[in-house]
Structure formats: C-alpha cells, structure tokens
Tab-separated table of C-alpha atoms in Angstrom:
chain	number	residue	atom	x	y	z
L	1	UNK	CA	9.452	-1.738	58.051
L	2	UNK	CA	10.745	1.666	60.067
L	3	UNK	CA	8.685	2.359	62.551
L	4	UNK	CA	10.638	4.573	64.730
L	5	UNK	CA	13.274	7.475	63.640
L	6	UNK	CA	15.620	8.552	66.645
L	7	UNK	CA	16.747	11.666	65.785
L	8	UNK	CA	20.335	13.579	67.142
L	9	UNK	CA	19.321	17.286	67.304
L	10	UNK	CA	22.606	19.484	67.270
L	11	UNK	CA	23.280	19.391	63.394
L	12	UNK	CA	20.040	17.546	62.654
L	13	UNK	CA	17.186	19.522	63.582
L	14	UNK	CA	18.901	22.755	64.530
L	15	UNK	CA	21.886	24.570	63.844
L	16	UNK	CA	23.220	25.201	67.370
L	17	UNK	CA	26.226	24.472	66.409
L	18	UNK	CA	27.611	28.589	66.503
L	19	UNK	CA	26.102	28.936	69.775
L	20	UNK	CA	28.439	26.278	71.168
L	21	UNK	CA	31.232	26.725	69.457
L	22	UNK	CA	31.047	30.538	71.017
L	23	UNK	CA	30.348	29.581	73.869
L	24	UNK	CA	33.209	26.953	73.837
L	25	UNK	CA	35.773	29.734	72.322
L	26	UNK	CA	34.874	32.399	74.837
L	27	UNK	CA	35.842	29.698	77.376
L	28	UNK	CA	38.364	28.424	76.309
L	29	UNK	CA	39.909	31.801	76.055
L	30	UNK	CA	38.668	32.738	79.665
L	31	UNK	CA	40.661	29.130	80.762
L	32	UNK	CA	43.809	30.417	78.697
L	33	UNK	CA	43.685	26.609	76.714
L	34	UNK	CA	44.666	26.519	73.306
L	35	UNK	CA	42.002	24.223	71.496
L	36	UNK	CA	42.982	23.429	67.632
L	37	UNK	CA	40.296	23.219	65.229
L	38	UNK	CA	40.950	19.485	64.508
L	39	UNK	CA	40.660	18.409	68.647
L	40	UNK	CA	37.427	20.941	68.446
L	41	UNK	CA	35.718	19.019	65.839
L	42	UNK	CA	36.334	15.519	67.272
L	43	UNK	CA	34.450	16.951	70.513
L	44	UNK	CA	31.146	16.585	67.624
L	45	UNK	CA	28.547	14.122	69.172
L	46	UNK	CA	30.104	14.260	72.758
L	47	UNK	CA	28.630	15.527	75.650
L	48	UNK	CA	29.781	18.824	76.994
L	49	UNK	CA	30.942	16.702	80.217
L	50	UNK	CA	32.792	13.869	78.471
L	51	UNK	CA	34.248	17.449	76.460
L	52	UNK	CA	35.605	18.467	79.786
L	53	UNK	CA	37.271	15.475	81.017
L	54	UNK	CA	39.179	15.435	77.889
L	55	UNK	CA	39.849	18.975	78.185
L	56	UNK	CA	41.092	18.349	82.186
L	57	UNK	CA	42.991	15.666	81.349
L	58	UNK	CA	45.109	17.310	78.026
L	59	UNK	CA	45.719	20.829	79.696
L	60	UNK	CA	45.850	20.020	82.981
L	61	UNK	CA	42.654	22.076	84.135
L	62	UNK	CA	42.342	22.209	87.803
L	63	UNK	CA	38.622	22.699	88.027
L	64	UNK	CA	35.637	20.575	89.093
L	65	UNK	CA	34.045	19.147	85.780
L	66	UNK	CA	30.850	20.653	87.322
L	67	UNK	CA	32.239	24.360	87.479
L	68	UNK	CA	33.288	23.983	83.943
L	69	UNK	CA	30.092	22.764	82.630
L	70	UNK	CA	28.007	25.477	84.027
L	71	UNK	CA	30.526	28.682	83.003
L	72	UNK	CA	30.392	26.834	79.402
L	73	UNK	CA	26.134	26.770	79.612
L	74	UNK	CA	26.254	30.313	81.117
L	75	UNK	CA	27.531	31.415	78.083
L	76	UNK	CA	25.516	29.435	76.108
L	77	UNK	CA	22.309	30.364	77.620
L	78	UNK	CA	22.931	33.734	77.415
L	79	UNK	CA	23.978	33.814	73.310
L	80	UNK	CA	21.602	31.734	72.786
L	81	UNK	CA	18.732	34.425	74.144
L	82	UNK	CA	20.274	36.742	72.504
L	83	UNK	CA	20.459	34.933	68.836
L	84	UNK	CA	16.726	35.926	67.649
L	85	UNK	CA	17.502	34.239	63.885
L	86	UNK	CA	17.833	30.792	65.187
L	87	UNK	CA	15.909	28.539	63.219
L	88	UNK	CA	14.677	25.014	62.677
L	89	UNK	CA	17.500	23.354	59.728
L	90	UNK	CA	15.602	24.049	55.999
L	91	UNK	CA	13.040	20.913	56.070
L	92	UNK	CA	13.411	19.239	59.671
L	93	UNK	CA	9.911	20.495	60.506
L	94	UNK	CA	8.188	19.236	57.603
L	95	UNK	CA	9.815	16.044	57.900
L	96	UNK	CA	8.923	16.001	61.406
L	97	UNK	CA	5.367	16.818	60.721
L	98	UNK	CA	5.079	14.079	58.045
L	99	UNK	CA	6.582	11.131	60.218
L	100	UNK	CA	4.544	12.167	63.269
L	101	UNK	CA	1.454	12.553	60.893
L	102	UNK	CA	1.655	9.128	59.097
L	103	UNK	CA	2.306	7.602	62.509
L	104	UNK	CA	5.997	7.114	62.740
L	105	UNK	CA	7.479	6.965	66.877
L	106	UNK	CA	10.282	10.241	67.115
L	107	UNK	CA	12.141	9.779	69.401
L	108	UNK	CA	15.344	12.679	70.992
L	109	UNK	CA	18.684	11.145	71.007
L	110	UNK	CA	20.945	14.094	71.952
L	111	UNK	CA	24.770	14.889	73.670
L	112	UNK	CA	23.089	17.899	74.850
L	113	UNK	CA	22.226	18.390	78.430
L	114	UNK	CA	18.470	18.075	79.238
L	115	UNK	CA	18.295	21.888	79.853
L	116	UNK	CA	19.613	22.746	76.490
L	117	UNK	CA	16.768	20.200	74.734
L	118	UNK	CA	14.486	21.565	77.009
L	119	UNK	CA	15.615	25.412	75.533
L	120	UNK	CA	15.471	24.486	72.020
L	121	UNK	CA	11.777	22.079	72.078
L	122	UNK	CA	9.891	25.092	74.029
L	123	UNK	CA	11.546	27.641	71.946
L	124	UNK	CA	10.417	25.798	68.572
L	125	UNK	CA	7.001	23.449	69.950
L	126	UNK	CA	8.673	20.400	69.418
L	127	UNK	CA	7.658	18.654	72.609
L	128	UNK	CA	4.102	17.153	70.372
L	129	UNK	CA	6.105	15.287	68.289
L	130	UNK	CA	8.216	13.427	70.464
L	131	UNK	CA	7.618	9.845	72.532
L	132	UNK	CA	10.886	10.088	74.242
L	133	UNK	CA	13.882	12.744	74.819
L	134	UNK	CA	17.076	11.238	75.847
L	135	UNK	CA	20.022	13.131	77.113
L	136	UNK	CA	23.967	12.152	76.893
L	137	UNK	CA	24.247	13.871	80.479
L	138	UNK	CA	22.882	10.624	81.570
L	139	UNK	CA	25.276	8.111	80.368
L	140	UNK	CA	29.246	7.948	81.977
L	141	UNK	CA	30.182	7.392	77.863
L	142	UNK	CA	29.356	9.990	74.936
L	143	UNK	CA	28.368	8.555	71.712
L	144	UNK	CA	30.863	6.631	69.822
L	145	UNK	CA	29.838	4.722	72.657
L	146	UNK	CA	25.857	3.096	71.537
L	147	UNK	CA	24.175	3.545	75.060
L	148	UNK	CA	22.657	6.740	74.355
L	149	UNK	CA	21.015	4.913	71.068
L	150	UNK	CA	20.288	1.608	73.475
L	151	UNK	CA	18.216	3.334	75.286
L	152	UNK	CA	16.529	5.166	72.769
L	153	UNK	CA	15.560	1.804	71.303
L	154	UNK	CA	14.556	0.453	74.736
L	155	UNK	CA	12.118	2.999	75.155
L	156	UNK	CA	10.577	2.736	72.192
L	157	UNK	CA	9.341	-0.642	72.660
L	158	UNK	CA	10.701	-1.831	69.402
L	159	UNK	CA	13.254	-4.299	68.067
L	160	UNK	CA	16.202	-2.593	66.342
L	161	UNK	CA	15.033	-3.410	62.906
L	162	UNK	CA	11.991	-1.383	63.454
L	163	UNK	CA	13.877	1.886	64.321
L	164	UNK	CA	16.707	4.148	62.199
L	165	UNK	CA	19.104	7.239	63.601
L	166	UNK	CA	19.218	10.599	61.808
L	167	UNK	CA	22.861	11.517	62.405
L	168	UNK	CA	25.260	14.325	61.030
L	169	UNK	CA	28.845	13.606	63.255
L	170	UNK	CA	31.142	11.048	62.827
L	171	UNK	CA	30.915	10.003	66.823
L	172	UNK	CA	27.162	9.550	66.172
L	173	UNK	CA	26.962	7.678	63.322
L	174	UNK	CA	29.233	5.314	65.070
L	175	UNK	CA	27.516	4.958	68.137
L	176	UNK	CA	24.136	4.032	65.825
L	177	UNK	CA	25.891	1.426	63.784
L	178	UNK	CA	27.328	0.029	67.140
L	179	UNK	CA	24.153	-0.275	68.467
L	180	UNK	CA	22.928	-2.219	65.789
L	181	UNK	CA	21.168	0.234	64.278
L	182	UNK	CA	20.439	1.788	60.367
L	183	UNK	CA	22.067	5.146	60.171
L	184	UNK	CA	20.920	7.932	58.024
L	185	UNK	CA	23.420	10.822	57.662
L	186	UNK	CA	22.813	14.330	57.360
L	187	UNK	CA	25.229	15.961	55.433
L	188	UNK	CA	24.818	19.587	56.563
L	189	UNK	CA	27.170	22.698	55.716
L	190	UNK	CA	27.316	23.535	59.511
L	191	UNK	CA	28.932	20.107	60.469
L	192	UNK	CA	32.433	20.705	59.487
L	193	UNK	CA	35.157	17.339	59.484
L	194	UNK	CA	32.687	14.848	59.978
L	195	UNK	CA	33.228	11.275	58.605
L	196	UNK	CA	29.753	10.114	57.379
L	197	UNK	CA	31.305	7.169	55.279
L	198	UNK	CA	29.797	4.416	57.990
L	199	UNK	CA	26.609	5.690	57.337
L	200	UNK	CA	23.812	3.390	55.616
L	201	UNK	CA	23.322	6.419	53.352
L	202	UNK	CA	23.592	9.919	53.090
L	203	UNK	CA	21.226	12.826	52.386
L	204	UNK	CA	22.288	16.661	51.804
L	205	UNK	CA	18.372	18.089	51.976
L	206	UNK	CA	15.566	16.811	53.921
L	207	UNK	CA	13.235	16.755	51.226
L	208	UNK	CA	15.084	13.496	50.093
L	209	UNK	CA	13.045	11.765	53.081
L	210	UNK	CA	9.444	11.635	53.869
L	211	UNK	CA	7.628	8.488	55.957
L	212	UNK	CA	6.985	6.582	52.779
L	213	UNK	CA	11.097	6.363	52.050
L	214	UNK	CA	11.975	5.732	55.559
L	215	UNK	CA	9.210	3.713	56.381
L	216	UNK	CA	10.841	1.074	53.958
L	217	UNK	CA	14.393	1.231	54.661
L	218	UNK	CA	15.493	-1.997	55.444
C-alpha cells in the first residue's frame, strides 16, 4: 500500500515551464549562445546549476556558475511577478487536497532552487500539504541521477514500496525508477520531448488519480 506520493513540481503541479524557458531565452541571448531546441529540452528535470555547467562547458562561457544562476533567476523572478494568470495545472489541487485529506505523506521533490519552491508554495498555500520540500540545489547531480528521490524517501520514514513519484520529464522519471521507486507520469501539453516510456504508467488528467487508486498501486 502507497503511503507517500513525492511529487516533482515544474510540469506537475504548475506550469512554470514559460517562465523559465523566458527567462532561459532572454539569457541566452544576453550570453550570445546559441541553444537548439533539442539540447533545451534535455535540460528538463535538471537543476538550473547542473544547466550551467553544461552550458560552460559546450560554449565555452567564462563566467562563475554563481553569476549565471542569479542573472537567469533575476529574470525569472521578475516574469514571474509580472505573470498574474499563473495557475495551479487543471486538477493538482484537488488531488492534493484528497491525498492530504485521506492521510497520504506529500512530499516536494523539485530541480528548482529552494527560492523558486518557496515563490510558487506562498504564492498558491501549498506549504499545509507538504511533510518535506526537497531542492536539486542541494545535490552535486540533477535527476537522472536518484539522490534527489533518496532523500525524499529518507525523510519520509518509509520503505520504498510505501512511496510513488509523480513525474512529467524524461530525466525524472529516470531518476525515480533508479531509485527504486514506482513512477507515475504526467503527460502534460507543456512538457514538450519528454520520454515517459520508463514510467510504471501514464496519466494525461489528474482526475485519473485520487488516494483510493494510488493508495493501491503496487
């Protein structure tokens, strides 16, 4: 029996996913780098440090990884202010809201750093809900690699049978399934590219899950 859903939250519970890649473009334009749509999407899942040392190391970048991190989140933070129709993905909340009713441990699982899931849970009260918020600015490795889900399954006191990962990228279901872990995907129109075939199954709406279905995943 499920007793613990770790959910990713870029893709999963909201759509960030336009902020970033805005943010991303504008700097990528202000750094004069030519990033192709197929090296962008592969960046899906990572931290926006691991991002950076990629992007250092295939164009040659100069700057500190630190420097490049915070002109990316200055952009970030300030489209993301400005965006006033950013929204909770159609169902999350209600799925949310049933787990954490019927009992069910949620824990946070993201790439993001800790002041971007700090942002998005005051911005839409989701701080209730959740046991546990793990960042990917705190492990050397972005998800393919299964730390990030490790320790998400450390905290939560469980055994790895007990808990699941709601995932939408192709890096993150991988890094579930390496931990050990079964992998729900979210197949969501803003998550373009992804691989989800390594998932344990996939859902395209939210109102295919409730506690009673997850609960008894096996």
């Amino acid at each position: 029996m499920k007793r613990t859903v770790i959910f990713d939250m870029d893709g999963v519970i909201v759509d960030t996913e336009p902020v970033h890649h805005y943010a991303f473009l504008e700097h990528f334009r202000e750094l004069g780098i030519d990033v192709t749509p197929e090296m962008y999407a592969s960046f899906t899942g990572n931290s926006t440090k691991n991002v950076y040392e990629r992007l250092k190391e295939t164009f040659g970048l100069q700057h500190d990884i630190d420097v490049l991190i915070a002109a990316k989140r200055r952009i970030f933070n300030d489209a993301f202010d400005r965006k006033e129709d950013l929204a909770l993905l159609m169902g999350v909340h209600d799925l949310i809201q049933d787990l954490y009713d019927n009992g069910m441990q949620l824990i946070l699982a993201s790439s993001s750093a800790k002041v971007t899931i700090e942002r998005i849970f005051r911005r839409f009260g989701l701080h209730k809900y959740f046991s546990h918020i793990v960042s990917g600015e705190d492990f050397p490795k972005s998800k393919p690699h299964p730390a990030i889900f490790l320790e998400a399954v450390r905290l939560s006191g469980m055994e790895k049978e007990d808990c699941l990962v709601i995932e939408d990228s192709t890096n993150g279901i991988r890094a579930a399934k390496a931990a050990g872990l079964y992998c729900i995907a979210y197949d969501s129109v803003n998550s373009k590219l992804q691989d989800l075939s390594e998932a344990d199954c996939v859902v395209r709406h939210f109102h295919e899950l409730n506690f009673q279905t997850i609960s008894l995943l096996s």
